[in-house]
Amino acid sequence: MAHPKAERTLVVIKPDGLQRTLVGEIIGRYERLGLKLIGMKLMVPTASHIEKHYNLDPNWKRIVGEKSIEAYQKKGLKPPSMDPLKLGDKVIDSLKKYMTSGPVVAMVWQGAHVVKIIRKVTGGTEPLTSDIGTIRGDFVHDSYQMADTDSRAVRNLIHASGSVDEANNEIKHWFKKEELIGYRLIAEQILYDVNIDGLLE
Ligand code: GDP
Ligand code: MG
């Protein structure tokens, strides 16, 4: 089994993240955790690339559709459809518009528990309810209610893989093998080495 420090995750700074000039801030938040950046590119994704991205997990569309139906019902509103797959398709359509509207920064980060750590620092999906101190909680205030009223995707600055399996599939979808760089980060010695030696003169 690979050492936990070899875990990787995909992060995409969405078009609103660039427009809000938050690229440096977002990268800084991940850097200061001691995580290692091993791939990065600026690109405008195509609609088919985004469609494939959100269909990599065959269950994602159903789950997001179910969540959306529940959200309508909680607000006492009638969902536009009771079929989770139909609502999931609507979310994917709005994501295609959102994610292809301008440049994004795609990145791969590496480190122990990187998937969970990056999700924690990025914050919950809905900025209105994501915690203060997280990137989404600190820099945006969008809500499901506003996004659904306007039939658009929730604008939350960042995509970050939700699980290790999701990360592995997504990294392959966004990056060629040769675009990822294996290298030693000096800080890894203090973060991971079993024996800390060679510090004292
Ligand atoms: P994430 O992993 O936190 O990004 O959340 P999901 O994987 O559940 O959803 C992917 C993206 O779809 C989110 O980041 C939002 O931009 C958007 N989204 C998710 N759920 C909804 C919803 O119920 N309504 C709308 N309008 N957008 C949604
Ligand atoms: Mg997700």
Coordinates of C-alpha atoms and ligand atoms in Angstrom, one line a residue:
M1 CA 0.0 0.0 0.0
A2 CA 1.2 3.5 -0.8
H3 CA 2.2 5.7 2.2
P4 CA -0.6 8.1 3.3
K5 CA 1.6 11.1 2.2
A6 CA 1.2 10.0 -1.4
E7 CA -2.6 10.8 -1.4
R8 CA -3.7 13.2 -4.1
T9 CA -6.7 15.3 -4.9
L10 CA -8.0 17.5 -7.7
V11 CA -8.8 21.2 -7.1
V12 CA -10.4 23.4 -9.7
I13 CA -10.6 27.2 -9.0
K14 CA -13.9 27.9 -10.8
P15 CA -14.4 31.0 -13.1
D16 CA -15.8 33.1 -10.2
G17 CA -12.6 32.4 -8.2
L18 CA -10.5 33.9 -11.0
Q19 CA -12.8 36.8 -11.5
R20 CA -12.7 37.6 -7.8
T21 CA -8.9 37.5 -8.0
L22 CA -8.7 34.8 -5.4
V23 CA -6.2 32.5 -7.1
G24 CA -3.3 33.5 -4.9
E25 CA -5.4 33.5 -1.7
I26 CA -6.8 30.0 -2.4
I27 CA -3.4 28.5 -3.3
G28 CA -1.9 30.2 -0.2
R29 CA -4.5 28.5 2.1
Y30 CA -3.5 25.0 0.8
E31 CA 0.2 25.8 0.8
R32 CA 0.2 26.9 4.4
L33 CA -1.1 23.5 5.4
G34 CA 2.1 22.0 4.2
L35 CA 0.5 20.4 1.1
K36 CA 2.4 19.9 -2.1
L37 CA 1.3 21.2 -5.5
I38 CA 2.2 18.7 -8.1
G39 CA 0.3 19.9 -11.2
M40 CA -1.3 23.1 -12.3
K41 CA -2.8 24.7 -15.5
L42 CA -5.0 27.5 -16.6
M43 CA -7.7 26.4 -19.1
V44 CA -11.2 27.0 -20.4
P45 CA -12.9 23.6 -20.0
T46 CA -15.3 22.4 -22.8
A47 CA -18.9 21.5 -22.0
S48 CA -18.3 17.9 -22.7
H49 CA -15.3 17.9 -20.4
I50 CA -17.5 19.2 -17.6
E51 CA -20.3 16.8 -18.4
K52 CA -17.9 13.8 -18.2
H53 CA -16.4 15.2 -15.0
Y54 CA -19.8 15.2 -13.2
N55 CA -20.7 11.7 -14.6
L56 CA -17.4 10.0 -13.5
D57 CA -19.3 8.8 -10.4
P58 CA -22.5 7.1 -11.7
N59 CA -24.3 8.0 -8.5
W60 CA -23.5 11.7 -8.3
K61 CA -26.3 12.8 -10.5
R62 CA -29.0 10.9 -8.5
I63 CA -27.6 12.1 -5.1
V64 CA -27.5 15.8 -6.2
G65 CA -31.0 15.4 -7.6
E66 CA -32.3 13.9 -4.4
K67 CA -30.6 16.7 -2.4
S68 CA -32.2 19.2 -4.7
I69 CA -35.8 17.7 -4.2
E70 CA -35.3 17.8 -0.5
A71 CA -34.2 21.4 -0.6
Y72 CA -37.3 22.4 -2.5
Q73 CA -39.5 20.5 -0.1
K74 CA -37.9 22.0 3.0
K75 CA -38.7 25.5 1.6
G76 CA -42.3 24.3 1.1
L77 CA -41.9 24.6 -2.7
K78 CA -42.8 22.0 -5.3
P79 CA -39.7 20.6 -7.0
P80 CA -39.8 21.0 -10.9
S81 CA -39.6 17.2 -11.1
M82 CA -39.8 14.3 -8.6
D83 CA -37.2 12.4 -10.7
P84 CA -33.8 12.9 -9.1
L85 CA -32.0 12.1 -12.4
K86 CA -34.0 14.8 -14.2
L87 CA -33.0 17.3 -11.5
G88 CA -29.5 16.0 -11.5
D89 CA -29.4 16.7 -15.3
K90 CA -30.6 20.3 -14.6
V91 CA -27.7 20.8 -12.1
I92 CA -25.2 19.4 -14.7
D93 CA -26.6 21.7 -17.4
S94 CA -26.1 24.7 -15.1
L95 CA -22.6 23.5 -14.1
K96 CA -21.7 23.3 -17.8
K97 CA -22.6 26.9 -18.3
Y98 CA -20.9 28.0 -15.1
M99 CA -17.6 26.0 -15.6
T100 CA -17.1 26.9 -19.2
S101 CA -17.8 30.7 -18.8
G102 CA -14.1 31.6 -18.4
P103 CA -10.7 30.3 -17.4
V104 CA -10.3 28.0 -14.5
V105 CA -7.2 26.9 -12.6
A106 CA -6.9 23.1 -12.4
M107 CA -4.5 21.7 -9.8
V108 CA -3.4 18.5 -8.1
W109 CA -2.4 18.6 -4.5
Q110 CA -0.6 15.9 -2.6
G111 CA -0.2 15.1 1.1
A112 CA -1.5 12.8 3.9
H113 CA -5.3 13.0 4.1
V114 CA -5.2 15.6 1.4
V115 CA -8.8 14.9 0.2
K116 CA -10.3 15.5 3.6
I117 CA -8.0 18.4 4.6
I118 CA -8.7 20.3 1.3
R119 CA -12.5 19.7 1.7
K120 CA -12.3 21.0 5.3
V121 CA -10.5 24.2 4.4
T122 CA -12.6 24.7 1.3
G123 CA -15.9 24.5 3.3
G124 CA -19.3 23.1 2.6
T125 CA -20.9 23.3 -0.8
E126 CA -23.3 26.2 0.0
P127 CA -21.5 29.4 0.9
L128 CA -24.4 30.7 2.9
T129 CA -24.0 27.9 5.4
S130 CA -20.3 27.0 5.0
D131 CA -18.2 27.7 8.1
I132 CA -16.4 31.0 8.8
G133 CA -12.7 30.4 8.3
T134 CA -13.2 28.2 5.3
I135 CA -12.5 29.6 1.8
R136 CA -16.2 29.5 0.7
G137 CA -17.4 30.8 4.1
D138 CA -15.0 33.7 4.0
F139 CA -15.2 34.9 0.4
V140 CA -18.7 34.2 -1.0
H141 CA -22.3 34.3 0.1
D142 CA -24.3 32.4 -2.5
S143 CA -27.1 30.1 -1.6
Y144 CA -29.1 27.1 -3.0
Q145 CA -32.2 29.3 -2.8
M146 CA -30.8 32.1 -4.9
A147 CA -29.1 29.8 -7.4
D148 CA -32.2 27.6 -7.8
T149 CA -34.5 30.7 -8.2
D150 CA -32.2 31.9 -11.0
S151 CA -31.8 28.4 -12.5
R152 CA -28.0 28.4 -12.2
A153 CA -25.3 26.6 -10.3
V154 CA -24.3 27.6 -6.9
R155 CA -21.2 29.8 -7.3
N156 CA -18.7 28.6 -4.7
L157 CA -15.3 29.4 -6.1
I158 CA -13.8 25.9 -6.0
H159 CA -14.2 22.3 -6.9
A160 CA -12.4 19.8 -4.7
S161 CA -12.7 16.0 -4.9
G162 CA -15.0 14.4 -2.3
S163 CA -13.2 11.1 -1.8
V164 CA -10.0 9.3 -2.7
D165 CA -11.7 7.3 -5.4
E166 CA -13.3 10.4 -6.9
A167 CA -9.9 12.1 -6.7
N168 CA -8.1 9.3 -8.6
N169 CA -10.8 9.3 -11.4
E170 CA -10.9 13.1 -11.6
I171 CA -7.1 13.6 -11.7
K172 CA -7.0 11.2 -14.7
H173 CA -9.8 13.2 -16.4
W174 CA -8.0 16.6 -16.0
F175 CA -4.3 15.8 -16.2
K176 CA -2.0 13.7 -18.4
K177 CA 0.5 11.6 -16.4
E178 CA 3.4 13.7 -17.7
E179 CA 1.7 16.9 -16.4
L180 CA 2.2 15.8 -12.8
I181 CA 5.6 16.4 -11.3
G182 CA 7.1 14.1 -8.6
Y183 CA 9.6 16.1 -6.5
R184 CA 10.7 16.5 -2.9
L185 CA 9.3 19.4 -0.9
I186 CA 11.7 20.4 1.9
A187 CA 8.9 20.8 4.4
E188 CA 8.0 17.1 4.0
Q189 CA 11.0 16.2 6.1
I190 CA 9.5 17.8 9.2
L191 CA 5.9 16.8 8.4
Y192 CA 6.6 13.1 7.7
D193 CA 10.1 11.8 8.5
V194 CA 10.1 9.2 11.2
N195 CA 13.4 10.5 12.6
I196 CA 13.9 14.2 12.8
D197 CA 17.7 14.5 12.8
G198 CA 20.2 16.9 11.3
L199 CA 18.5 20.0 12.7
L200 CA 21.1 21.0 15.3
E201 CA 24.5 22.3 14.3
Ligands
GDP1 P1 -19.1 20.0 -4.0 O1 -18.5 18.7 -4.0 O2 -19.1 20.7 -2.6 O3 -18.7 21.0 -5.1 O4 -20.7 19.8 -4.2 P2 -21.4 18.7 -5.2 O5 -20.5 17.7 -5.8 O6 -22.6 18.2 -4.5 O7 -22.0 19.7 -6.4 C1 -21.2 20.2 -7.4 C2 -21.5 21.6 -7.7 O8 -22.8 21.7 -8.2 C3 -21.5 22.5 -6.5 O9 -20.2 22.9 -6.1 C4 -22.4 23.6 -6.9 O10 -21.7 24.5 -7.7 C5 -23.5 22.9 -7.7 N1 -24.6 22.5 -7.0 C6 -24.7 21.4 -6.1 N2 -25.9 21.2 -5.6 C7 -26.7 22.2 -6.1 C8 -28.1 22.6 -6.0 O11 -28.9 21.9 -5.3 N3 -28.5 23.6 -6.7 C9 -27.7 24.3 -7.5 N4 -28.2 25.4 -8.2 N5 -26.4 24.1 -7.7 C10 -25.9 23.0 -7.0
MG2 MG -18.6 17.1 -5.4

